[in-house]
CSV table of C-alpha atoms in Angstrom, one decimal:
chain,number,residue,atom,x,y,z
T,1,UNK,CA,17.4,-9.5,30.6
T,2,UNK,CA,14.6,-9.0,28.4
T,3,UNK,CA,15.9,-5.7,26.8
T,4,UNK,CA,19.1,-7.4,26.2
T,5,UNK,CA,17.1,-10.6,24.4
T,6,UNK,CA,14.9,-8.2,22.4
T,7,UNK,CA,17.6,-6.5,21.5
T,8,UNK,CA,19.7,-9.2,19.7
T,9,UNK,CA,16.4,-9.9,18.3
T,10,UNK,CA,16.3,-6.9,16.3
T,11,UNK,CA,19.6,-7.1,15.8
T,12,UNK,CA,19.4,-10.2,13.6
T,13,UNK,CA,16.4,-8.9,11.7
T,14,UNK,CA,18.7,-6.1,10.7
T,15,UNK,CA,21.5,-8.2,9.6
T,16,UNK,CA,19.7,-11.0,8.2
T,17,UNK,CA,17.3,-8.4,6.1
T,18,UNK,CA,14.1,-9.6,7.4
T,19,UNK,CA,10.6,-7.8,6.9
T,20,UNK,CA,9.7,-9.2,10.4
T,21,UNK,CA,10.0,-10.9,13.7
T,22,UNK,CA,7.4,-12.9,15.3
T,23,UNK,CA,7.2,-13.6,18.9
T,24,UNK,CA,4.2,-16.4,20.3
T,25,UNK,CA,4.5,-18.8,22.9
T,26,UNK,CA,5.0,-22.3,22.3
T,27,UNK,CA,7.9,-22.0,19.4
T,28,UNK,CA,11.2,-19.8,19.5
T,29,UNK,CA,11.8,-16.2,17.7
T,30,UNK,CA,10.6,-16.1,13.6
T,31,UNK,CA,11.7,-14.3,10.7
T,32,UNK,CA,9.9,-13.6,7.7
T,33,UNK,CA,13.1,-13.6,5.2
T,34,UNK,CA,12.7,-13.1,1.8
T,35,UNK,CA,8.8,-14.0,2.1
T,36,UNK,CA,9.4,-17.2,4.0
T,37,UNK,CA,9.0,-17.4,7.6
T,38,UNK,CA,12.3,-19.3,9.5
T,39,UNK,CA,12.5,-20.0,12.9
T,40,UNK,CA,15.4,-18.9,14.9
T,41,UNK,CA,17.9,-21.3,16.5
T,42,UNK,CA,17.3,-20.6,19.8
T,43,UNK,CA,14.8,-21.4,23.0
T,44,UNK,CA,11.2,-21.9,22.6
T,45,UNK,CA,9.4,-18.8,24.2
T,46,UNK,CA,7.4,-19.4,27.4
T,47,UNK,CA,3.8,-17.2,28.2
T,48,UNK,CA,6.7,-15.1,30.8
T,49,UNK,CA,9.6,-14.9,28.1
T,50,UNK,CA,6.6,-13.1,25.5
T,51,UNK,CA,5.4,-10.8,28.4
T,52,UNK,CA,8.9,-9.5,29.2
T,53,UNK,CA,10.1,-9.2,25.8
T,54,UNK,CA,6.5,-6.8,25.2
T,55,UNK,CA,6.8,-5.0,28.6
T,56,UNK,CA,10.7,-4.1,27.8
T,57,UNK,CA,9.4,-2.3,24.2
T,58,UNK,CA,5.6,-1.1,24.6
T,59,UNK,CA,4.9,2.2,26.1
T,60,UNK,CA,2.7,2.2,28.8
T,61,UNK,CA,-0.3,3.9,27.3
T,62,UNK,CA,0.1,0.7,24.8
T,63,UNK,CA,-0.2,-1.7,27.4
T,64,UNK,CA,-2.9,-0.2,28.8
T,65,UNK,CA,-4.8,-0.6,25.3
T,66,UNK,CA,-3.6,-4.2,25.5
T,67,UNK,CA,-5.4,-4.8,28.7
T,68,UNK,CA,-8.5,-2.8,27.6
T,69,UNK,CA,-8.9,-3.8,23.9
T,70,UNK,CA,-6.9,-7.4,23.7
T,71,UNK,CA,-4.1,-5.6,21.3
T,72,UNK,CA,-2.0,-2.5,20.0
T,73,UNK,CA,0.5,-0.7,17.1
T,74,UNK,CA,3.5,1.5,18.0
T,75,UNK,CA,6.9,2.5,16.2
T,76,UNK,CA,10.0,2.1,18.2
T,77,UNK,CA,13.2,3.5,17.0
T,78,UNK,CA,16.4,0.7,17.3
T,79,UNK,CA,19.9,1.7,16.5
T,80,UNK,CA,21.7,3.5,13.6
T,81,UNK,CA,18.2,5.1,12.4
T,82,UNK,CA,16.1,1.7,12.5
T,83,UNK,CA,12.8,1.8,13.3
T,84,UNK,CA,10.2,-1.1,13.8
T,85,UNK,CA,6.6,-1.2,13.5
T,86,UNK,CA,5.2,-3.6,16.7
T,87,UNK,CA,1.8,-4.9,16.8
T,88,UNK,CA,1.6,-6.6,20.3
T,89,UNK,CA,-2.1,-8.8,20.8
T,90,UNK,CA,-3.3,-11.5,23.5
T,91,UNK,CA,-3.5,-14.9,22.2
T,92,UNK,CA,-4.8,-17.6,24.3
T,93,UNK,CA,-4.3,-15.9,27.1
T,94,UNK,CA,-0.7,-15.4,26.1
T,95,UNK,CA,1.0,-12.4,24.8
T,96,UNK,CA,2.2,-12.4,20.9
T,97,UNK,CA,4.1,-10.0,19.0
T,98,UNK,CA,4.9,-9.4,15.3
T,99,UNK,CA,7.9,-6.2,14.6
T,100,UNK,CA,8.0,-5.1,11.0
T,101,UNK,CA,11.6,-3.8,10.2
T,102,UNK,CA,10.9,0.0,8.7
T,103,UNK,CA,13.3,0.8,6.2
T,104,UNK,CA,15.8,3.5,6.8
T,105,UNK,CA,16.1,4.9,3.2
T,106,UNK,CA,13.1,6.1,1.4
T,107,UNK,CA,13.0,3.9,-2.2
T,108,UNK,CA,12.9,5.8,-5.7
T,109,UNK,CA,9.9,5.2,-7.9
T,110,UNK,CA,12.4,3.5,-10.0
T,111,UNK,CA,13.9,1.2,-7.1
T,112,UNK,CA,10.4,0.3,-6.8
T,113,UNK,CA,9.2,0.2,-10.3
T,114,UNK,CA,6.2,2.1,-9.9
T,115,UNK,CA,3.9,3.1,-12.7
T,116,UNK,CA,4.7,6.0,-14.9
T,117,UNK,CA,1.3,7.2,-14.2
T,118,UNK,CA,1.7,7.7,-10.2
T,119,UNK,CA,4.5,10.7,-10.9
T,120,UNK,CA,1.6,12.7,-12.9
T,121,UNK,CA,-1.6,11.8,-10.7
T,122,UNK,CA,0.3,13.3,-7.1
T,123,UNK,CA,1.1,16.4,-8.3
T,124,UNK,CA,-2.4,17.5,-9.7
T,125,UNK,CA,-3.8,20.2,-7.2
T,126,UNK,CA,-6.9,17.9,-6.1
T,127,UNK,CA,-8.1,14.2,-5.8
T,128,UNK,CA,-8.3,10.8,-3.8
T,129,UNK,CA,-5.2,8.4,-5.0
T,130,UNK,CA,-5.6,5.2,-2.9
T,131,UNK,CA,-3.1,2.7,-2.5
T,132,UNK,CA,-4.7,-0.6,-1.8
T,133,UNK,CA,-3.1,-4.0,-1.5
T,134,UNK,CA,-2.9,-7.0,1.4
T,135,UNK,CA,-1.2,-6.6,4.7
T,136,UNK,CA,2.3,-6.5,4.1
T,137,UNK,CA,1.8,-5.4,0.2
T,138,UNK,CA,4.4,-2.4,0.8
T,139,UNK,CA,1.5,0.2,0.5
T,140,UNK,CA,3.3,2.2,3.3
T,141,UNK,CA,6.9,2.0,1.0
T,142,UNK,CA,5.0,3.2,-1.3
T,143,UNK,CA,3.2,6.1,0.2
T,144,UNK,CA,6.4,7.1,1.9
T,145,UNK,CA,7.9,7.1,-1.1
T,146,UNK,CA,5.4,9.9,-3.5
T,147,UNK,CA,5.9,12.1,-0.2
T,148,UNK,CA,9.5,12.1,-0.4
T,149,UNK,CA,9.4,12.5,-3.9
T,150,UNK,CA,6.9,15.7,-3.7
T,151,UNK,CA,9.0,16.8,-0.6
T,152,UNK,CA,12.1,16.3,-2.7
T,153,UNK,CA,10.3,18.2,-5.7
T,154,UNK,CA,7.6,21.0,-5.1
T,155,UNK,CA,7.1,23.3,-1.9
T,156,UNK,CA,4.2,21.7,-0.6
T,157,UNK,CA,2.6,21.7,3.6
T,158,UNK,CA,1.9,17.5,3.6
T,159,UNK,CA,-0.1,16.7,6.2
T,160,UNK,CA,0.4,12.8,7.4
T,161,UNK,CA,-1.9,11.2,9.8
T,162,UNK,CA,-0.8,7.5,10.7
T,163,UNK,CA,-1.1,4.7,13.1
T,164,UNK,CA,1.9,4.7,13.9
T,165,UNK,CA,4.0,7.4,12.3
T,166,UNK,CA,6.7,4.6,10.7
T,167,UNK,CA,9.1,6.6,8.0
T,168,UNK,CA,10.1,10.4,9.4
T,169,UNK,CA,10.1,13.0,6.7
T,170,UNK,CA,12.0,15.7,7.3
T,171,UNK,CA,11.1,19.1,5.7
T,172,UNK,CA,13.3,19.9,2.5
T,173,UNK,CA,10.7,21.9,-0.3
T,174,UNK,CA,7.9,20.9,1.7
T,175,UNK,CA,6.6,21.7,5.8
T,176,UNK,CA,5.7,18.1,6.4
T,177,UNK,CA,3.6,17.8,10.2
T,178,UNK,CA,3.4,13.6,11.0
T,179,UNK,CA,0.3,13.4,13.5
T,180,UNK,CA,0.2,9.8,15.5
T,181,UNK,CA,-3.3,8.7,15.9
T,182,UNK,CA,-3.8,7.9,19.7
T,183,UNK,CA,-1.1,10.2,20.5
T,184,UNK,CA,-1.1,13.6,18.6
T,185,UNK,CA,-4.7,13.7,17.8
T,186,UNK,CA,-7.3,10.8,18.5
T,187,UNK,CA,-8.5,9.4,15.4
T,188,UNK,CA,-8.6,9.6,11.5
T,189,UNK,CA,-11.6,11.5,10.8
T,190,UNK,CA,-10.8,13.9,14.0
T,191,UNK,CA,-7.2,14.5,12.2
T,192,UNK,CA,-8.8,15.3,8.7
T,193,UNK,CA,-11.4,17.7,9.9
T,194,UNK,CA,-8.6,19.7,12.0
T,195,UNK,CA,-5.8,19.1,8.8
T,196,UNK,CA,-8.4,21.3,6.6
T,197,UNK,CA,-7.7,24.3,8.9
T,198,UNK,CA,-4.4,23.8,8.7
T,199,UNK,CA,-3.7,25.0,5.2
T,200,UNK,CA,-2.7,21.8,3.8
T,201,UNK,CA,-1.7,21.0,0.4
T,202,UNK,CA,-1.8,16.8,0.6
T,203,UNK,CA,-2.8,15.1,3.5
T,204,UNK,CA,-1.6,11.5,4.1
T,205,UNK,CA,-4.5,9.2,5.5
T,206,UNK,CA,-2.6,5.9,6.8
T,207,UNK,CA,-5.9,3.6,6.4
T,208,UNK,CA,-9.5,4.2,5.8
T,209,UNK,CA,-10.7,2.1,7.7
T,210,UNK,CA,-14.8,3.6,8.7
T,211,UNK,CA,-17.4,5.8,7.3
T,212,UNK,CA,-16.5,8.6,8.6
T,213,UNK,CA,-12.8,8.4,8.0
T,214,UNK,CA,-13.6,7.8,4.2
T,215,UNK,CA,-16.2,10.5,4.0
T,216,UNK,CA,-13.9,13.1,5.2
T,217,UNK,CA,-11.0,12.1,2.9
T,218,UNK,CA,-13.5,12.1,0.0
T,219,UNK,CA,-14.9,15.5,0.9
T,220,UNK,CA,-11.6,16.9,1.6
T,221,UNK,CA,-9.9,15.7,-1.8
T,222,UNK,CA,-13.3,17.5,-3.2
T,223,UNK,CA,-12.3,20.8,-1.6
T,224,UNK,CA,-8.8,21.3,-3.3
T,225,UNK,CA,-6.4,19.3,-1.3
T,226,UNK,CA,-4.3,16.2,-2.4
T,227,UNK,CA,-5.4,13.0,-0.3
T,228,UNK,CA,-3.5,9.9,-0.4
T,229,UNK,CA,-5.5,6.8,1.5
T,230,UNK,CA,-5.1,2.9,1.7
T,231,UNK,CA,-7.1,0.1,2.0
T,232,UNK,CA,-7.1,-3.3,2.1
T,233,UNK,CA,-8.6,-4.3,-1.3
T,234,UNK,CA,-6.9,-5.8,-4.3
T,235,UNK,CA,-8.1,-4.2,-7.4
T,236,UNK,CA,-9.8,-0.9,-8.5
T,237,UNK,CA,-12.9,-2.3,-8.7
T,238,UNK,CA,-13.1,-4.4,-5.6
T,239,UNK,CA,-11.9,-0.5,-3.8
T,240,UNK,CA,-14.6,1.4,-5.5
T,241,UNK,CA,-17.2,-1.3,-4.6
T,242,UNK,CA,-16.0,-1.1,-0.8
T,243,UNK,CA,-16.0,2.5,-0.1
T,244,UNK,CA,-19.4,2.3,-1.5
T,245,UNK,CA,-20.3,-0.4,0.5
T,246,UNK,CA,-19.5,1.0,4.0
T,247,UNK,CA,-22.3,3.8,3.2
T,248,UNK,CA,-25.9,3.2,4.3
T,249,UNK,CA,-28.2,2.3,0.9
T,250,UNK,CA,-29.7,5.7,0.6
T,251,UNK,CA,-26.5,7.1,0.4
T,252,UNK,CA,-24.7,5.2,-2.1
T,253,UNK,CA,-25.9,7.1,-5.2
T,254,UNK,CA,-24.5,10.2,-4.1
T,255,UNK,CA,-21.3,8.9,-2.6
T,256,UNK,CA,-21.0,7.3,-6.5
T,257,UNK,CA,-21.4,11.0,-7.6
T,258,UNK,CA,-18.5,12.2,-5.3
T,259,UNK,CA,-16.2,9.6,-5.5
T,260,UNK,CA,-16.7,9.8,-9.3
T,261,UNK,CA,-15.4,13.7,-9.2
T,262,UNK,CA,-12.6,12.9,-6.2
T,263,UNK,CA,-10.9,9.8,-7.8
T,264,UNK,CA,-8.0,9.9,-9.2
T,265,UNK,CA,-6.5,6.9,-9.5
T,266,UNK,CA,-5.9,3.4,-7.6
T,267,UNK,CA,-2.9,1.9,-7.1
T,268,UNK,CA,-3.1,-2.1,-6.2
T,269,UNK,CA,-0.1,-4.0,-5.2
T,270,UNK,CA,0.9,-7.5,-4.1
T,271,UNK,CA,4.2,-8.3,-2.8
T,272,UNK,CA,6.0,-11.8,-4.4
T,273,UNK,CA,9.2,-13.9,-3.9
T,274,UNK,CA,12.2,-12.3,-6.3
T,275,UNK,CA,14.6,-14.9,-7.9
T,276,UNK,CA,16.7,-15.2,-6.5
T,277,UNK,CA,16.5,-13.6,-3.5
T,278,UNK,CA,14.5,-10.2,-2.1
T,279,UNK,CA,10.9,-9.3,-2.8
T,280,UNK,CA,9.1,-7.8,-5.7
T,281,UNK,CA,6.2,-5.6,-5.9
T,282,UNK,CA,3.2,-6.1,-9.1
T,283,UNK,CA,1.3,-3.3,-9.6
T,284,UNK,CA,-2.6,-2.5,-10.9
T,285,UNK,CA,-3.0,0.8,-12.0
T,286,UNK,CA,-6.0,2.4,-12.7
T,287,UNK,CA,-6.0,6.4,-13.9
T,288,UNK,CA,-9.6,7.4,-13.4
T,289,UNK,CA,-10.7,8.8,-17.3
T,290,UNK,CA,-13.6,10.7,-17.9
T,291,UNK,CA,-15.6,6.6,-19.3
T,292,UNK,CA,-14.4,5.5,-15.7
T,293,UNK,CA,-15.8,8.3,-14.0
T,294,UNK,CA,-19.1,7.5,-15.8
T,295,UNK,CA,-18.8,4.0,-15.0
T,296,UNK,CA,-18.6,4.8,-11.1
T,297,UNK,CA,-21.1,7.4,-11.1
T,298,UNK,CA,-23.3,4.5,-13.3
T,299,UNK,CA,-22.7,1.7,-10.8
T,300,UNK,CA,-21.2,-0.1,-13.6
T,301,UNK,CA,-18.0,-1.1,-11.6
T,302,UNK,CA,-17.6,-4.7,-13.3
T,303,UNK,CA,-16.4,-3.2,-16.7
T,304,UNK,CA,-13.4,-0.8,-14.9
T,305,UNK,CA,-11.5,-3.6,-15.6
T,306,UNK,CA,-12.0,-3.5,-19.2
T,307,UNK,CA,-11.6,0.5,-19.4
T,308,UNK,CA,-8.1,-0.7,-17.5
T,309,UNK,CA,-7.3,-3.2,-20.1
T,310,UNK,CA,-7.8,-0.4,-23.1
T,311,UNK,CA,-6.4,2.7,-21.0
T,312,UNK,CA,-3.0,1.7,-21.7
T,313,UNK,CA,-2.0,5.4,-23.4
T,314,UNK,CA,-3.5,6.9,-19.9
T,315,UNK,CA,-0.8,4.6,-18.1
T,316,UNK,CA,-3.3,2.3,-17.4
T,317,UNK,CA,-3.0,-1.6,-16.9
T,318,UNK,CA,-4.5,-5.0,-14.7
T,319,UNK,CA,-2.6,-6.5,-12.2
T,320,UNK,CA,-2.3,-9.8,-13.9
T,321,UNK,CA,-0.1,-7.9,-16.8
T,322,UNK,CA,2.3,-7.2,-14.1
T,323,UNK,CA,2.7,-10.2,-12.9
T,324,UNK,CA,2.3,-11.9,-16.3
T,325,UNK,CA,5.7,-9.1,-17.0
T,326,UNK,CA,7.5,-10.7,-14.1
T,327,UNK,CA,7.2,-13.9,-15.3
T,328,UNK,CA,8.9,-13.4,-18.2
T,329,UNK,CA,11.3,-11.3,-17.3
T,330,UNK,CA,12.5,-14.1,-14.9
T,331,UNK,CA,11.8,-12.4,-11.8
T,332,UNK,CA,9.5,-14.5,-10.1
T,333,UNK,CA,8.5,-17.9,-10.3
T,334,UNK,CA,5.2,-19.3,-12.2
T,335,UNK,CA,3.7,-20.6,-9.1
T,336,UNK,CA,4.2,-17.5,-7.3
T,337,UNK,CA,2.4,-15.4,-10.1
T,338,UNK,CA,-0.5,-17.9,-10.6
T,339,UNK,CA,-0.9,-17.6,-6.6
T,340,UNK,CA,-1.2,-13.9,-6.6
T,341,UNK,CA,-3.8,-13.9,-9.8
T,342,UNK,CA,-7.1,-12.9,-10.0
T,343,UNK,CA,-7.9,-14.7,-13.2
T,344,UNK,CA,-5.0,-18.0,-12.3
T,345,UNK,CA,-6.7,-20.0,-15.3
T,346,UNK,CA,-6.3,-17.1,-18.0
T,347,UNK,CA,-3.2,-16.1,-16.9
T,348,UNK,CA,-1.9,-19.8,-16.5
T,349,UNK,CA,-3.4,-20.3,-20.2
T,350,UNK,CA,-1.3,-17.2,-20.9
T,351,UNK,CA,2.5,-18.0,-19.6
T,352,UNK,CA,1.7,-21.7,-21.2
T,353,UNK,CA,1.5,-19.6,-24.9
T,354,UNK,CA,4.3,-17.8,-24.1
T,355,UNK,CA,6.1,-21.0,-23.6
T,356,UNK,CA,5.2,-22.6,-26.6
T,357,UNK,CA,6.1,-19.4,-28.6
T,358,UNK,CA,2.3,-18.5,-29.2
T,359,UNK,CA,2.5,-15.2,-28.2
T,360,UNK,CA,2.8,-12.1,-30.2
T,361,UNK,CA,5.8,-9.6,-28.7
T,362,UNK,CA,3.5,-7.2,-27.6
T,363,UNK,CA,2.0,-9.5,-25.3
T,364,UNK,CA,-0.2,-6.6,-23.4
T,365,UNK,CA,-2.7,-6.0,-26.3
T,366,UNK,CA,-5.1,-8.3,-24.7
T,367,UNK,CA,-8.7,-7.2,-25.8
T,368,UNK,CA,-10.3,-10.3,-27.1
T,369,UNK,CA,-12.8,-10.1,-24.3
T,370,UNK,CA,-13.6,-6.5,-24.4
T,371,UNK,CA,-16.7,-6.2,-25.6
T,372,UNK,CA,-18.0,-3.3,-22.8
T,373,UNK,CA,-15.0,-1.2,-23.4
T,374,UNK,CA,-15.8,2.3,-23.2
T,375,UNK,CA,-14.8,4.5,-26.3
T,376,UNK,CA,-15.5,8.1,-25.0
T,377,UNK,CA,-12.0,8.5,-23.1
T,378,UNK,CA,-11.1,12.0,-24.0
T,379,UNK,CA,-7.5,12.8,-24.7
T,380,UNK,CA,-7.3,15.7,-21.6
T,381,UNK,CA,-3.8,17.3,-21.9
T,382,UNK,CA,-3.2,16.8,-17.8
T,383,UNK,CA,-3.8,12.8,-17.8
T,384,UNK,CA,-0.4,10.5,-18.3
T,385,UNK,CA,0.7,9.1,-21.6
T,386,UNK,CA,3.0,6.5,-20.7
T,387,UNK,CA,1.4,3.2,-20.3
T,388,UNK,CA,2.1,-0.2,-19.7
T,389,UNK,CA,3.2,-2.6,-16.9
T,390,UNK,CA,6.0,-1.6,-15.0
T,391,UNK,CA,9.3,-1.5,-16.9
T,392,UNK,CA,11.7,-4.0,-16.7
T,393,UNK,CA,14.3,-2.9,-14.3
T,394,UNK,CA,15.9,-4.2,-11.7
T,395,UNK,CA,14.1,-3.9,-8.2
T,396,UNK,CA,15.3,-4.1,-4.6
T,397,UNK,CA,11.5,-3.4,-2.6
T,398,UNK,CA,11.7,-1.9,0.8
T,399,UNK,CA,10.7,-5.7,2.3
T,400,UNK,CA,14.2,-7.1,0.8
């Protein structure tokens, strides 16, 4: 009965185009559709409806973690080549489950409007790129989508490592191994230490999450691999000032010195309600310069986001640009903008000039404030030229 339920479940997450389904006690089935969470039209869920609906999906090692630890993540594969993502978690003594529809097609860097810059950073031989953002930003869309495009591209051996494995790459011009944490090899830092003897080329870290995790990806993007990593920050600066953070004191001047050499870029994203319908991605990009490196190695961190605002030719620009840009293109609303801003009164102060006509065309030229920009960027041949906020295309993200 329960498989039967759950599946009709999924079913109408698939047809409706939800990102998710939430199960909890007390209220029936939701959806998370187009951003907005909608409850189903159907019975309110009792403490023995959850447990049945989790029992009839979750593998039995994943139960066992639910007993032990109060929660667990697994992938299950539905019909027709979808695949969910299942977080299943005790809650008041009841069980609750949230299952995040996995897209089924891999998303272009154009269907996503992803910075110009991303296309140059991934296919340098060496460095950390770090894709940070909320929960539910689309950082695994994202990630998904530079592997496909260097498996598409170059004849690479990727390396992922994720928890759980969610999109499957198949090997075209690169060997691409997926290793599950908790079932192919038992943690992060375990799977980075073993990837380096396996002759890798870019290894995929689903989520730094610990010291140990992070010092291996930093010292492994040091040694000559490609290391993509996410974590849940929402700028450059806030990232750089976290990794730094999780090391003891009398560390932190060297880990500066490392991460300074291993960077190469952050990417931030929020997700935000299209009009009229769908989700959008903005996007912070910061393309680590030889002033930024100084700046980390300096434990200046507070003026990265000036060196962002002036790195423009280096494809550089601040997450309230972006969302400024979707503003007035007509893709999102104002109150949905000013929500996701980290400056809401500048920005605010901003799309009210634009309204009145006050702003010049090339609205991104915003260095008033700029008095600690850094001048020594170098012009190296191997960093990006094209700059700017995403361009205005259309977009259908992989949460529409």
């Amino acid at each position: 009965m329960a498989t039967v339920m759950i599946d009709k479940l999924l079913a109408t997450v698939i047809q409706l185009k939800a990102s998710d389904l939430h199960i909890s006690v007390g209220q029936p089935p939701v959806v998370r559709h187009n951003g907005r969470m909608r409850k189903l039209e159907t019975k309110v869920l009792d403490n023995d409806d959850t447990t049945a609906l989790m029992k009839s999906i979750t593998p039995d090692r994943c139960q066992q973690e639910l007993q032990e630890k109060g929660g667990s993540d697994f992938a299950i594969e539905f019909t027709d080549g979808y695949r969910f993502r299942c977080a299943i978690f005790k809650q008041r003594g009841t069980i609750g489950m949230v299952l995040r529809r996995i897209p089924s097609q891999f998303l272009t860097f154009e269907q996503l409007m992803m910075p110009d810059a991303i296309r140059s950073l991934i296919v340098r031989p060496r460095g950390l790129l770090l894709v940070t953002g909320p929960t539910g930003s689309g950082k695994t869309t994202s990630l998904a989508s530079m592997t496909n495009f260097i498996n598409d591209n170059y004849d690479r051996h990727i390396i992922t490592l994720e928890d759980p494995i969610e999109y499957y790459h198949k090997h075209k011009k690169c060997t691409v191994n997926q290793r599950e944490i908790g079932v192919d090899v038992p943690d992060f830092k375990e799977g980075i230490r073993r990837a380096l003897r396996m002759d890798p080329d870019v290894i995929l870290v689903g989520e730094m999450r610990d010291l140990a995790t992070i010092h291996a990806a930093i010292e492994a993007a040091e040694t000559g691999h490609v290391v993509f990593g996410t974590l849940h920050t929402s700028g450059a600066a806030s990232t750089i000032n976290r990794i730094i953070d999780v090391f003891p004191k009398d560390q932190q001047d060297q880990v500066r010195t490392q991460l300074s050499t291993a960077l190469m870029g952050v990417l931030s994203q929020a997700l935000l309600p299209k009009k009229p319908e769908g989700v959008i991605a903005a996007y912070e990009m910061m393309v680590v310069t030889d002033a930024i490196q100084n700046l980390i190695r300096e434990n200046k961190v507070y003026r990265i986001d000036s060196s962002i605002q002036t790195g423009r030719k280096y494809g550089m620009f601040l997450l309230d640009d972006s969302l400024f840009n979707l503003w007035k293109t007509g893709l999102c609303d104002k109150e949905e903008v000013l929500l996701r801003s980290k400056k809401p009164a500048d920005l605010a102060a901003k799309i009210a000039a634009a309204e009145k006509g006050l702003l010049e065309d090339d609205e991104y030229e915003d260095d008033e404030d700029d008095d600690d920009d850094m001048d020594d960027e170098d012009d190296d041949d191997d960093k990006p030229r094209k700059g700017g906020p995403p361009p205005k295309k259309k977009l259908n993200y992989g949460r529409s």
